[in-house]
Amino acid sequence: MADKGKRILGMKAKNTIGNTAIYIILTLMSIVWLIPFVCIVLQSFRTESTHQVGYIVPTAPGLDNYKNLFVASRSVATDEYLITVGDEKAKAKSEAKIAKQAAVAAAKAEAMKKALEAAGRTGESSNETVVAKITSQSTGRVLCIGDTAEFAITAEGHNLTYQWQYLDPAEPLIDASLLDPAEAKLARQLSFTQSEDAEAAEEEGAEAGSEDAAAAEGTEEASETAEPEETEYDTIFVSDTISTVSLVPNWQNIDGAASNSLQVPVTEANDGFSYRCVVSGNYPLKTEFVGWYTNTFIMALIVAVLQTIIVLCMSYTLSRFRFKMRKPLMKLMLILGLFPGMLTMIILYRVLKDMGLTMANAVPGLILVYIASSGMGYYISKGFFDTIPMSLDEAARVDGATRAQVLWNIILPLSKPIVIYTILTAFMGPWGDFVFAKFISFNNSEGMNVAVGLYKWLSKDMINDRYTMFCAGGVVVAIPVTILFMCLQKYYVEGVTGGSVKG
Amino acid sequence: MLPIIRSGYRQDVYEGDYMEETKQNIFANFGKAVKNEVVDFITTFKEGDWKTRLSYIVMGSGNFLRGQVVRGLVYLLFEALFIWFMFFCEPHGGKYWITMLPSLGQQGPTQEQVVVLGQTVFTKVPHDNSFQILLYGILTLFLIVAFVISWRSSIRQAREAQLIEESGKKLNRLKDDIRSLVDEKFYKTLLALPVLGITVFTVLPIVFMILVAFTNYDGTHDGYMTNLFTWTGWNNFRTMLNMNGGGESYAKVFLGILGWTLIWAFFATFSNYFLGIMVALMINKKGIKLKKLWRTILVLTIAIPQFISLLYVSKMFDKSGIVNGLLIKWGWITEPIGFWTDPLLARIMVIVINIWIGVPYLMLIATGILMNIPADLYESAKIDGASPVQQFFHITMPYMLFITGPYLLTSFTGNMNNFNVIYLLSAGGPTNSAASAASGSVGYTDLLITWLFKITQGAESKYYMASVIGILVFVVVAIITLVVYNLLPSNRNEEDMQ
């Protein structure tokens, strides 16, 4: 008796040691599994402007990254206008020249548009509503002493503030490290908006092209300067670790000029000065991220519904009906499945492009691509339907139910787990899809899904600014999907294991 | 594996149950069927009345004239549409596409001057469009096949209708047809949409891309605005498989990448498989508490979209990433480790990180299967004095292998085409400069599928090479699938486990 007890105790002790080892292993695994997720959450709260990826813990935690995802507090620097003082003769000459240039530019724009239309490249207009554009009575004109240069700016947005600035040609540059942090941050934001505007400009295609052409042909007196501003500001980074010494334009604020128009008397003193206006304000729903998020969400919802219907139709049919083409069909799909799916992307892109369903309109195109061949993924749910006894169908058929009634009234209620599994995987698909979305959106921010958009933020020239925002974006994407997954985990596990046990 | 690539989630598929059916010879009954068709075709004409014979020319007339109005009209409409499309469709009908198919277009784009307000603007004016010719050419061929099939079926239907009429029974009317579509012919209703989608979005593109492998379709021959493309025969395959091309030919690059793809698929599949089973055994062991917690933590990597987790982890191991940062801070290293710049290290990294992504999935599957292992197997083993290790190797593993054989196979081929993990982690890097010189940018961790993707990017975009790679991937995957499937225990001795 005692001996037996000892043995049991011994076994128990041995077991406990075994269990302790398992607990240790599981704990270590859990830590390894969680570290990246903890890190990404921590980094998403970093507000430091450092682009060093290596810092985990935020020293001054804040919600800036999250705010920036949804609300763009953007500062838009408008075109620069140069005042050049000249004499009356030059003034008249320039006026005539400007009139001629305008006519040529208009004609060119028209021709360009026609050529582009012939090439089938139009129809991709940007719906960017945040516009800030200086219109000036004296634009492009040689001004004389005594004239008044009038600038006006039209911008759409909320809570707009205007800050007029000038650039003195005598001291055009300043050391960036001398700027105070707030100003440096503005400069940083400026570089964002500049790049976004550049994208918008590219999309506009025809118009932008003609403008550039006009600017390039413009005379010395032409006041529009089409300088690539972006590059100038890109050097401004006041980071914890690296102090960048770089020169940036020394814009000076004009005190008291805070309305949307500015009048400057032309004197000898401001000969050669450039003027510009920085418009700041909030443009909710205008951030790229919100666009990507909505795109993905819309796709996920529609795909979840349609793909589920198609998959269920397919798998139910192949499980329940015996018809002549059944086996050839299944063989065909098996063979098709062995081809890398990406191969089809090359042609689908061209076809969808001809239909106008790429780039900015990528969402309907992608939905089409996702659901069109989703019938091929019927394996798991067919396996499930196979486990529902045929005798149920037969009994109902004897009672006079049609096949459609059998499906609707008998099979579907029994198939709740597999229906939920199918919906869940179909819903999660668009959130994780990368290749197809990348192909079809084709570098157009408007048509991207979150995966492609956030991938863009990690590209070499953006990662410095956007790394922490990527973390925040990742968290925002992951939270709803993860919660949904965790809630429906039971069904997911059933689907996955059911399929594999079926073998 | 289409679904896997598409979703980014591991929707591995199970092909087992009808791989078996594939084993039957497809062509066995083919000759017989053809013979039957011909015989039936002739008898129909011999024995048919004028209504039936008319259906040889006017489709559906056999049905129409016997009172099956709607069915007859549908056939007739299809015939009319077909003839219209082939000969009268503007600007280009089926005839044009078919006649252009052998040349893929005659006239390329030309430079033309447009004079606007005294300013001369040069614009390119496109003429023929090789891409459309190839695409619509295939579509037209599809349509002709469909037409022949429905022509044949209209004749068969006419005969059936005649026979039914002669036997004095009542013919099916529209109402009966509709009823049968939700009843015994319900499968037709259910399959219509999915099959249409698969035909247009999978079959057609695959046929197209297979044909592209025999052309010179690339960025500089886009068939429209730059240059037309045309047939080049087997040239592309020769380029791809030519071993005598000097130092780094396509063939060498291809074999190198294929080798790594197979190594990757092997390690990615089996590391996940065995570790997954071990984790499942640990979590499901009797007496282990907090089962749900462990499972939930591990399952996080399935729930969170891969592009977030993989991209983030990839940046963690960057030269300026968290890992290097911490190691330097703690003084363990002085120079950052190039996890993604050292070829061997990068390859190890993708396999290790894939474990992080893949083990939870295997854990779920293994859990489901382990629950199903009959408990009496273990009890009798215990009575016979088998140690837990022996039990694992003689009961658990054989059972698992038996059940998951087909899964392992699909998971292996799925990993061969695992675009997401490679592209998001290393983007194929570090660059293999020697191989890149021969064939675009190629990295040490590139799989065939990421190589295919890279080749289609950029200005050159050698689509024809991409499609050659795609075909070769298909061949490799098909061979592996066929060979391994026949070796699987679950396929060979099904009785053993039962």
Coordinates of N, CA, C and O in Angstrom, one line a residue, chain B residues 251-265 347 412 416 446-448 451 472-473 475-477 480:
Chain B
A251 N 19.3 29.8 -67.3 CA 19.1 28.5 -66.8 C 19.8 28.3 -65.5 O 19.2 27.8 -64.5
K252 N 21.0 28.9 -65.3 CA 21.7 28.8 -64.0 C 20.9 29.5 -62.9 O 20.7 29.1 -61.8
V253 N 20.5 30.8 -63.3 CA 19.7 31.5 -62.3 C 18.4 30.7 -61.9 O 18.1 30.6 -60.8
F254 N 17.8 30.2 -63.0 CA 16.6 29.5 -62.7 C 16.8 28.3 -61.8 O 16.1 28.1 -60.8
L255 N 17.9 27.5 -62.1 CA 18.1 26.3 -61.3 C 18.5 26.7 -59.8 O 18.1 26.1 -58.9
G256 N 19.3 27.8 -59.7 CA 19.6 28.3 -58.4 C 18.4 28.7 -57.6 O 18.2 28.3 -56.4
I257 N 17.5 29.4 -58.2 CA 16.3 29.8 -57.5 C 15.4 28.6 -57.2 O 14.8 28.5 -56.1
L258 N 15.3 27.7 -58.2 CA 14.5 26.5 -58.0 C 15.0 25.7 -56.8 O 14.3 25.3 -55.9
G259 N 16.4 25.6 -56.7 CA 17.0 24.9 -55.6 C 16.6 25.5 -54.3 O 16.1 24.8 -53.4
W260 N 16.7 26.8 -54.2 CA 16.4 27.5 -52.9 C 14.9 27.4 -52.7 O 14.5 27.2 -51.5
T261 N 14.1 27.4 -53.7 CA 12.6 27.3 -53.5 C 12.3 26.0 -52.9 O 11.5 25.9 -51.9
L262 N 13.0 24.9 -53.4 CA 12.7 23.6 -52.8 C 13.2 23.5 -51.4 O 12.5 22.9 -50.5
I263 N 14.4 24.0 -51.1 CA 14.9 24.0 -49.8 C 14.0 24.7 -48.8 O 13.6 24.3 -47.8
W264 N 13.6 25.9 -49.3 CA 12.7 26.7 -48.5 C 11.4 26.0 -48.2 O 11.0 25.9 -47.0
A265 N 10.8 25.4 -49.2 CA 9.5 24.8 -49.1 C 9.7 23.6 -48.1 O 8.8 23.4 -47.2
R347 N 18.5 33.8 -45.5 CA 17.7 32.6 -45.7 C 17.3 31.9 -44.4 O 16.2 31.4 -44.3
F412 N 3.4 22.0 -48.8 CA 4.7 22.1 -49.5 C 4.6 22.9 -50.7 O 5.3 23.8 -51.0
M416 N 6.0 26.6 -51.7 CA 6.8 27.0 -52.9 C 6.4 28.3 -53.5 O 7.1 29.0 -54.1
D446 N 15.0 35.0 -53.1 CA 13.9 35.0 -54.1 C 13.4 33.6 -54.3 O 14.2 32.7 -54.6
L447 N 12.1 33.4 -54.3 CA 11.5 32.2 -54.8 C 11.2 32.4 -56.2 O 11.2 33.5 -56.7
L448 N 10.8 31.3 -56.9 CA 10.4 31.4 -58.3 C 9.3 32.4 -58.4 O 9.2 33.2 -59.3
W451 N 10.5 36.0 -58.0 CA 11.2 36.3 -59.2 C 10.3 36.6 -60.4 O 10.5 37.6 -61.1
L472 N 6.9 26.8 -65.8 CA 7.8 25.9 -65.2 C 7.4 25.6 -63.8 O 7.6 24.5 -63.3
V473 N 6.9 26.7 -63.1 CA 6.5 26.4 -61.7 C 5.3 25.4 -61.7 O 5.3 24.5 -60.9
V475 N 4.9 23.1 -63.9 CA 5.4 21.7 -64.2 C 6.0 21.1 -62.9 O 5.7 20.0 -62.5
V476 N 6.8 21.9 -62.2 CA 7.5 21.4 -61.0 C 6.4 21.0 -60.0 O 6.5 19.9 -59.4
V477 N 5.5 21.9 -59.7 CA 4.5 21.6 -58.7 C 3.6 20.4 -59.1 O 3.4 19.5 -58.3
I480 N 5.7 17.2 -58.5 CA 5.8 16.9 -57.1 C 4.5 16.3 -56.6 O 4.5 15.3 -55.9

